[in-house]
Coordinates of C-alpha atoms in Angstrom, one line a residue:
M24 CA 146.4 146.5 168.3
D25 CA 145.7 148.6 165.2
E26 CA 148.4 146.8 163.2
P27 CA 147.1 143.3 163.8
I28 CA 143.5 144.4 163.1
R29 CA 144.7 146.1 159.9
S30 CA 146.5 142.9 158.9
L31 CA 143.4 140.7 159.7
R32 CA 141.2 143.0 157.6
F33 CA 143.6 142.8 154.7
L34 CA 143.7 139.0 155.0
L35 CA 139.8 138.8 155.0
L36 CA 139.6 141.2 152.1
F37 CA 142.2 139.0 150.2
L38 CA 140.1 135.9 150.9
L39 CA 136.9 137.6 149.9
L40 CA 138.3 139.0 146.6
P41 CA 137.6 135.9 144.5
S42 CA 134.0 135.7 145.9
L43 CA 133.4 139.3 145.2
S44 CA 134.9 139.0 141.8
L45 CA 132.6 136.0 141.0
Q46 CA 129.6 137.9 142.3
R47 CA 130.4 140.8 140.0
E48 CA 131.0 138.3 137.1
D49 CA 127.6 136.7 137.8
Q50 CA 125.9 140.1 137.7
R51 CA 127.7 141.0 134.6
L52 CA 126.9 137.8 132.7
K53 CA 123.5 138.2 131.4
L54 CA 121.8 136.8 128.3
S55 CA 122.6 138.9 125.3
T56 CA 120.0 141.6 124.7
V57 CA 119.9 140.6 121.0
D58 CA 119.1 137.0 122.0
L59 CA 116.5 138.1 124.6
N60 CA 114.7 140.2 122.0
A61 CA 114.7 137.3 119.6
L62 CA 113.2 135.0 122.2
K63 CA 110.4 137.5 122.8
A64 CA 109.6 137.5 119.1
I65 CA 109.7 133.7 118.9
K66 CA 107.3 133.4 121.8
A67 CA 105.0 135.9 120.2
S68 CA 104.7 133.8 117.1
L69 CA 104.0 130.6 118.9
T70 CA 101.5 129.4 121.5
D71 CA 101.0 126.3 123.6
I72 CA 98.3 124.0 122.3
P73 CA 95.8 123.3 125.2
G74 CA 97.5 120.5 127.2
S75 CA 101.0 121.9 126.7
A76 CA 102.8 124.1 129.1
F77 CA 106.1 124.7 127.4
F78 CA 106.0 128.5 127.6
S79 CA 104.9 128.6 131.2
T80 CA 108.6 129.1 132.2
W81 CA 109.3 131.8 129.8
D82 CA 109.0 134.8 132.1
F83 CA 110.9 137.7 130.7
A84 CA 111.1 139.3 134.1
S85 CA 113.5 136.6 135.1
T86 CA 117.0 137.7 135.7
D87 CA 118.4 134.4 134.4
P88 CA 116.5 133.0 131.3
C89 CA 119.3 130.6 130.6
S90 CA 118.5 128.7 133.8
S91 CA 114.8 129.2 134.0
F92 CA 113.5 129.0 130.4
S93 CA 112.5 125.5 129.1
G94 CA 114.3 124.4 126.0
L95 CA 117.3 126.8 126.3
T96 CA 121.0 126.1 126.5
C97 CA 123.4 129.0 126.8
S98 CA 127.2 129.3 126.4
L99 CA 129.6 132.0 127.4
I100 CA 130.8 133.6 124.1
S101 CA 132.9 136.8 124.1
S102 CA 131.9 137.7 127.7
S103 CA 128.2 137.3 127.0
L104 CA 125.7 134.5 127.4
R105 CA 124.4 133.4 124.0
V106 CA 121.7 130.8 123.2
T107 CA 123.3 127.8 121.5
V108 CA 120.5 125.2 121.7
L109 CA 116.8 126.0 121.3
S110 CA 114.3 123.2 121.7
L111 CA 110.7 124.4 121.1
G112 CA 108.3 122.1 122.8
T113 CA 109.0 119.3 125.2
G114 CA 108.7 116.2 123.1
L115 CA 107.0 114.4 126.0
S116 CA 104.1 112.0 125.2
G117 CA 101.7 114.0 127.3
S118 CA 102.5 117.3 125.6
H119 CA 100.4 118.5 122.6
G120 CA 103.1 120.8 121.3
L121 CA 103.0 124.2 119.9
A122 CA 100.9 126.1 117.3
G123 CA 101.6 129.2 115.3
S124 CA 104.6 129.8 113.0
L125 CA 108.4 130.1 113.1
S126 CA 109.6 133.6 113.6
S127 CA 112.1 135.1 111.2
S128 CA 113.8 136.5 114.4
L129 CA 115.4 133.2 114.8
F130 CA 118.3 134.5 112.7
Q131 CA 119.2 136.8 115.6
L132 CA 120.4 133.8 117.6
T133 CA 123.7 133.9 115.7
E134 CA 125.4 131.4 118.0
L135 CA 122.7 128.7 117.6
T136 CA 124.1 125.2 116.9
Q137 CA 120.9 123.2 117.4
L138 CA 117.3 124.1 116.5
L139 CA 114.6 121.6 117.4
L140 CA 110.8 121.8 117.0
F141 CA 108.9 119.0 118.6
P142 CA 105.6 117.7 117.1
G143 CA 102.7 120.1 117.1
L144 CA 100.6 122.3 114.8
V145 CA 103.2 124.9 113.6
T146 CA 102.3 126.1 110.1
G147 CA 103.8 128.2 107.4
P148 CA 107.2 128.1 105.6
I149 CA 110.6 127.6 107.1
P150 CA 112.0 131.1 107.4
L151 CA 114.8 131.8 104.9
Q152 CA 116.4 133.9 107.6
L153 CA 117.6 130.7 109.2
C154 CA 120.2 130.5 106.4
R155 CA 122.2 133.2 108.3
L156 CA 122.9 130.8 111.2
S157 CA 126.1 129.4 109.9
N158 CA 126.9 127.5 113.1
L159 CA 123.9 125.2 112.9
R160 CA 124.8 121.5 113.3
V161 CA 121.3 120.1 114.0
I162 CA 118.0 121.2 112.5
S163 CA 115.1 119.1 113.5
L164 CA 111.6 120.4 112.7
T165 CA 109.4 117.3 112.7
E166 CA 105.7 116.4 112.7
N167 CA 104.2 119.8 112.2
R168 CA 102.5 121.4 109.2
L169 CA 105.3 123.3 107.7
T170 CA 104.8 124.2 104.0
G171 CA 106.8 125.4 101.1
P172 CA 110.2 124.1 99.9
V173 CA 113.3 122.9 101.7
P174 CA 115.4 126.2 101.6
S175 CA 118.1 125.8 99.0
C176 CA 120.4 128.0 101.2
F177 CA 120.6 125.1 103.6
S178 CA 123.2 123.8 101.2
A179 CA 125.6 126.4 102.6
F180 CA 125.6 124.9 106.1
S181 CA 129.1 123.5 106.1
N182 CA 128.8 122.4 109.7
L183 CA 125.4 120.7 109.4
H184 CA 125.4 117.1 110.9
T185 CA 121.6 116.4 111.1
L186 CA 118.7 117.7 109.1
D187 CA 115.3 116.3 110.0
L188 CA 112.2 117.9 108.4
S189 CA 110.1 114.8 108.3
Y190 CA 106.3 114.6 108.6
N191 CA 105.4 118.0 107.3
Q192 CA 103.8 119.3 104.1
L193 CA 106.9 120.4 102.3
T194 CA 106.9 120.6 98.5
G195 CA 109.4 121.1 95.7
S196 CA 112.6 119.2 95.0
I197 CA 115.6 118.3 97.1
P198 CA 118.3 121.0 96.8
P199 CA 121.2 119.3 95.0
G200 CA 123.8 120.9 97.3
L201 CA 122.2 119.4 100.3
T202 CA 123.5 115.9 99.5
R203 CA 127.0 117.3 99.1
L204 CA 127.4 118.9 102.5
P205 CA 130.8 117.7 103.9
R206 CA 129.7 116.9 107.5
L207 CA 126.1 115.8 106.9
K208 CA 125.5 112.4 108.4
V209 CA 121.7 112.2 108.9
L210 CA 119.1 113.4 106.3
I211 CA 115.5 112.8 107.0
L212 CA 112.8 114.3 104.8
A213 CA 110.3 111.5 105.1
S214 CA 106.5 112.0 104.7
N215 CA 106.3 115.2 102.8
S216 CA 105.3 116.0 99.2
L217 CA 108.8 116.4 97.7
S218 CA 109.1 115.6 94.0
G219 CA 111.7 115.3 91.3
E220 CA 114.7 113.1 91.3
L221 CA 117.0 112.3 94.1
P222 CA 120.4 114.0 93.5
D223 CA 123.7 112.2 93.7
V224 CA 124.8 111.8 97.3
S225 CA 128.5 112.5 97.6
T226 CA 128.7 113.2 101.3
Q227 CA 129.4 110.3 103.7
L228 CA 125.8 109.9 104.9
L229 CA 125.0 107.3 107.5
H230 CA 121.2 107.7 107.5
L231 CA 119.0 108.7 104.5
D232 CA 115.2 108.5 104.9
L233 CA 113.0 109.9 102.1
K234 CA 110.0 107.6 102.3
W235 CA 106.4 108.7 101.6
N236 CA 107.2 111.4 99.1
R237 CA 106.7 111.8 95.3
L238 CA 110.3 111.3 94.2
N239 CA 110.8 109.7 90.8
G240 CA 113.7 108.6 88.6
Q241 CA 116.4 106.0 89.1
L242 CA 118.7 105.5 92.0
P243 CA 121.5 108.0 92.1
S244 CA 125.1 107.5 93.2
L245 CA 125.0 106.6 96.9
P246 CA 127.9 106.5 99.4
S247 CA 129.2 103.2 100.8
S248 CA 129.0 104.7 104.3
L249 CA 125.1 104.3 104.4
R250 CA 123.8 102.2 107.1
Y251 CA 120.1 103.1 106.8
L252 CA 118.3 103.8 103.5
S253 CA 114.6 104.2 103.1
L254 CA 112.9 105.4 99.8
S255 CA 109.6 103.5 100.4
R256 CA 106.4 104.8 98.8
N257 CA 107.8 106.9 96.0
T258 CA 107.5 106.4 92.3
M259 CA 111.2 105.6 91.6
W260 CA 112.1 103.1 89.0
G261 CA 114.9 101.3 87.3
P262 CA 117.4 98.6 88.4
L263 CA 119.0 98.2 91.7
N264 CA 122.5 98.4 90.3
G265 CA 125.0 99.8 92.7
L266 CA 123.3 98.7 95.9
G267 CA 125.5 95.6 96.2
S268 CA 128.5 97.8 97.0
L269 CA 126.8 99.4 100.0
S270 CA 128.4 96.9 102.4
E271 CA 127.5 98.9 105.6
L272 CA 123.8 98.8 105.1
V273 CA 121.8 97.2 108.0
Y274 CA 118.4 98.6 106.9
L275 CA 117.1 98.9 103.3
D276 CA 113.5 99.8 102.4
L277 CA 112.7 100.4 98.7
S278 CA 109.2 99.0 99.0
M279 CA 106.2 100.3 97.0
N280 CA 108.1 101.8 94.0
Q281 CA 108.6 100.6 90.5
F282 CA 112.1 99.1 90.6
D283 CA 112.8 96.3 88.2
G284 CA 115.4 93.8 87.3
P285 CA 117.2 91.3 89.6
I286 CA 118.1 91.8 93.2
P287 CA 121.9 92.1 93.6
A288 CA 123.2 89.0 95.3
P289 CA 125.3 90.9 97.9
L290 CA 122.0 92.2 99.5
F291 CA 121.4 88.7 100.8
R292 CA 123.6 88.9 103.9
P293 CA 122.8 88.6 107.6
T294 CA 124.3 92.1 108.4
L295 CA 121.6 93.5 106.2
S296 CA 118.9 92.4 108.7
S297 CA 116.0 94.4 107.3
L298 CA 115.6 94.0 103.5
L299 CA 112.2 95.4 102.3
L300 CA 111.7 95.3 98.6
Q301 CA 108.0 94.4 98.4
R302 CA 105.6 95.7 95.8
N303 CA 108.0 96.5 93.0
N304 CA 108.6 94.9 89.6
L305 CA 111.6 92.9 90.6
S306 CA 112.2 89.7 88.6
G307 CA 114.7 86.9 87.9
G308 CA 115.9 83.8 89.7
V309 CA 117.7 86.0 92.2
L310 CA 117.2 83.6 95.1
L311 CA 119.6 81.2 93.5
A312 CA 122.3 83.8 93.2
G313 CA 123.4 83.8 96.8
P314 CA 125.4 81.2 98.7
T315 CA 124.3 77.6 98.7
T316 CA 124.5 77.2 102.5
P317 CA 122.2 78.9 105.1
L318 CA 123.3 82.2 106.5
S319 CA 123.1 83.2 110.1
Y320 CA 120.2 85.6 110.2
G321 CA 119.4 86.5 113.7
E322 CA 116.6 87.7 116.0
G323 CA 114.6 90.6 114.6
S324 CA 115.6 90.0 111.0
I325 CA 113.0 90.6 108.3
V326 CA 113.1 90.1 104.5
D327 CA 110.1 91.1 102.5
L328 CA 110.2 90.4 98.7
S329 CA 106.5 89.9 98.3
H330 CA 104.4 91.2 95.4
N331 CA 107.1 91.0 92.8
F332 CA 107.8 88.8 89.8
L333 CA 110.5 86.5 91.3
T334 CA 111.0 83.1 89.6
G335 CA 112.8 79.9 90.1
E336 CA 113.2 77.6 93.0
L337 CA 113.8 78.7 96.6
S338 CA 117.4 78.4 97.7
A339 CA 118.8 78.1 101.1
V340 CA 120.0 81.7 101.2
L341 CA 117.2 83.0 103.4
I342 CA 116.9 80.2 105.9
G343 CA 116.8 81.5 109.5
V344 CA 115.2 84.9 108.7
E345 CA 112.8 85.6 111.5
S346 CA 110.1 87.2 109.3
L347 CA 110.2 86.1 105.7
F348 CA 107.7 87.2 103.1
L349 CA 108.0 85.7 99.6
N350 CA 104.3 85.6 98.8
N351 CA 102.7 86.8 95.5
N352 CA 105.6 85.9 93.3
R353 CA 106.3 83.1 90.7
L354 CA 108.4 80.7 92.8
I355 CA 108.3 77.0 91.8
G356 CA 109.3 73.6 93.1
R357 CA 109.5 72.2 96.6
V358 CA 110.2 74.3 99.6
P359 CA 113.6 73.2 100.9
E360 CA 113.4 71.1 104.1
E361 CA 115.7 73.6 105.9
Y362 CA 112.9 76.1 105.9
V363 CA 110.5 73.7 107.5
K364 CA 113.1 72.9 110.2
S365 CA 113.7 76.6 110.8
V366 CA 110.0 77.1 111.5
Y367 CA 109.9 74.1 113.8
R368 CA 113.0 75.3 115.7
G369 CA 111.5 78.8 116.1
G370 CA 114.2 80.5 114.2
T371 CA 111.6 81.6 111.5
K372 CA 108.5 82.9 113.2
T373 CA 106.7 84.1 110.0
L374 CA 106.9 82.4 106.7
Y375 CA 104.6 83.6 104.0
L376 CA 104.7 81.6 100.7
Q377 CA 101.1 82.0 99.5
H378 CA 100.3 82.9 95.9
N379 CA 103.2 81.2 94.2
Y380 CA 103.6 78.0 92.1
L381 CA 105.2 75.9 94.8
N382 CA 104.4 72.1 94.7
G383 CA 105.8 70.7 97.9
F384 CA 106.2 71.4 101.6
R385 CA 106.8 68.5 103.9
L386 CA 105.7 68.8 107.5
E387 CA 106.9 66.2 110.0
P388 CA 104.0 63.7 110.6
G389 CA 102.4 64.4 114.0
A390 CA 104.7 67.3 114.7
A391 CA 103.2 70.6 115.9
L392 CA 104.4 74.0 114.9
P393 CA 105.4 76.4 117.7
D394 CA 102.6 78.7 118.9
T395 CA 104.7 81.7 117.7
A396 CA 104.8 80.4 114.1
S397 CA 102.8 82.0 111.3
L398 CA 102.9 79.8 108.2
C399 CA 100.9 80.4 105.0
L400 CA 101.1 78.2 102.0
S401 CA 97.7 78.7 100.4
Y402 CA 97.1 79.2 96.6
N403 CA 100.1 77.2 95.4
C404 CA 100.3 74.1 93.2
M405 CA 99.7 71.7 96.1
V406 CA 97.2 70.9 98.8
P407 CA 99.0 72.4 101.8
P408 CA 98.8 70.9 105.3
S409 CA 96.2 72.4 107.6
A410 CA 99.0 74.1 109.6
G411 CA 99.9 75.9 106.4
V412 CA 96.7 77.8 106.0
K413 CA 95.4 78.6 109.5
A414 CA 97.8 81.6 109.9
C415 CA 97.1 83.1 106.5
P416 CA 96.2 86.8 106.4
A417 CA 92.8 87.7 104.9
S418 CA 94.5 89.0 101.8
A419 CA 95.5 85.4 100.9
G420 CA 91.9 84.7 100.0
S421 CA 89.8 81.6 100.7
Q422 CA 91.1 79.3 97.9
I423 CA 93.4 76.6 99.3
S424 CA 95.1 75.7 96.1
R425 CA 95.5 77.0 92.6
P426 CA 93.3 75.6 89.9
E427 CA 95.0 72.7 88.1
W428 CA 95.0 74.4 84.7
Q429 CA 97.0 77.3 86.1
C430 CA 99.7 75.0 87.4
S431 CA 99.7 72.9 84.2
M432 CA 100.2 76.0 82.1
F433 CA 102.9 77.4 84.3
Y434 CA 104.9 74.2 84.5
K435 CA 104.4 73.3 80.9
G436 CA 107.8 73.0 79.2
R437 CA 109.7 73.2 82.5
S438 CA 112.0 70.3 83.4

């Protein structure tokens, strides 16, 4: 009997060995002491704004912070658990975020690949010690009150894919090396107080958003890979040369700058469904430079060329744009019938042509515009139909037509 029992015990021990081994492995795999101490310092420098409960799960008596701490993702690296993703704050609509400052101890999280700070009231500069984290692929520190410059040492992050520092109070210029990072695809520095010129962009960026800053100078060299480009509300100037070669663009916003000269004809294409160039100094008969037949702009498309110095007659190039703003220019002649039909069909829901020198717009007698249509034709060289003024914004003013002397002077000498 002893032999069978001995054999059974051996068999049970053999079957239990993997389980015992895993238990010992689980007990051995604890969060790195270095990372744990870094997290303690990070928590000490930040606090929940009333209404936020992000740090409620950060109990340092826990035996497994990787599973219990909010915002933490860990990975097994060299037989130790290391923090690879740190999300500070929840980002949920009901959360008020965090206050305080970013701890320099972040640099101790040497395996960190993603660092995210959700909207809150975090102040102070971006710690330069972050530059030691060579594995970072994503840095997103948005909608707080961070001050100081964009660290120039970020230009050494060869693995960086996304950098989003938008909606803070950052100052200084954009580090030139930042726009040359080989793997960078998304660069968002919008709504800060950055100044100086935009450096040449040699990396194959997909998304570049620098709106609401104090950037000046002309457009630099830009990559053909760009799909989203926003430089709105800066003080940039000069021609739009080079933009015509950006064939992948689907969104372009250069509004509220001081750009001048003609609009490159290749920008008038349906694949560029958002073209926002309003409030610049653009000029020329650019609307005649595109194709002579209507393009297939689709739902959600918007073209805003208002408040410029565009001249000439309106061509068919923009027929079918859902929201079309050409007001406050120097356009002349009759509005092509195709635009009228597009409004009636519902393809064009907003057509603003006020404050030009147009002298004709033919509505079908007795026909009613769709309820969804917003049409404004006031202050041109004609008496617009009643349907052409009732949807005008307050900025269009109360005058229905231009004074005759203005139209006479403007058309004088024109064939």
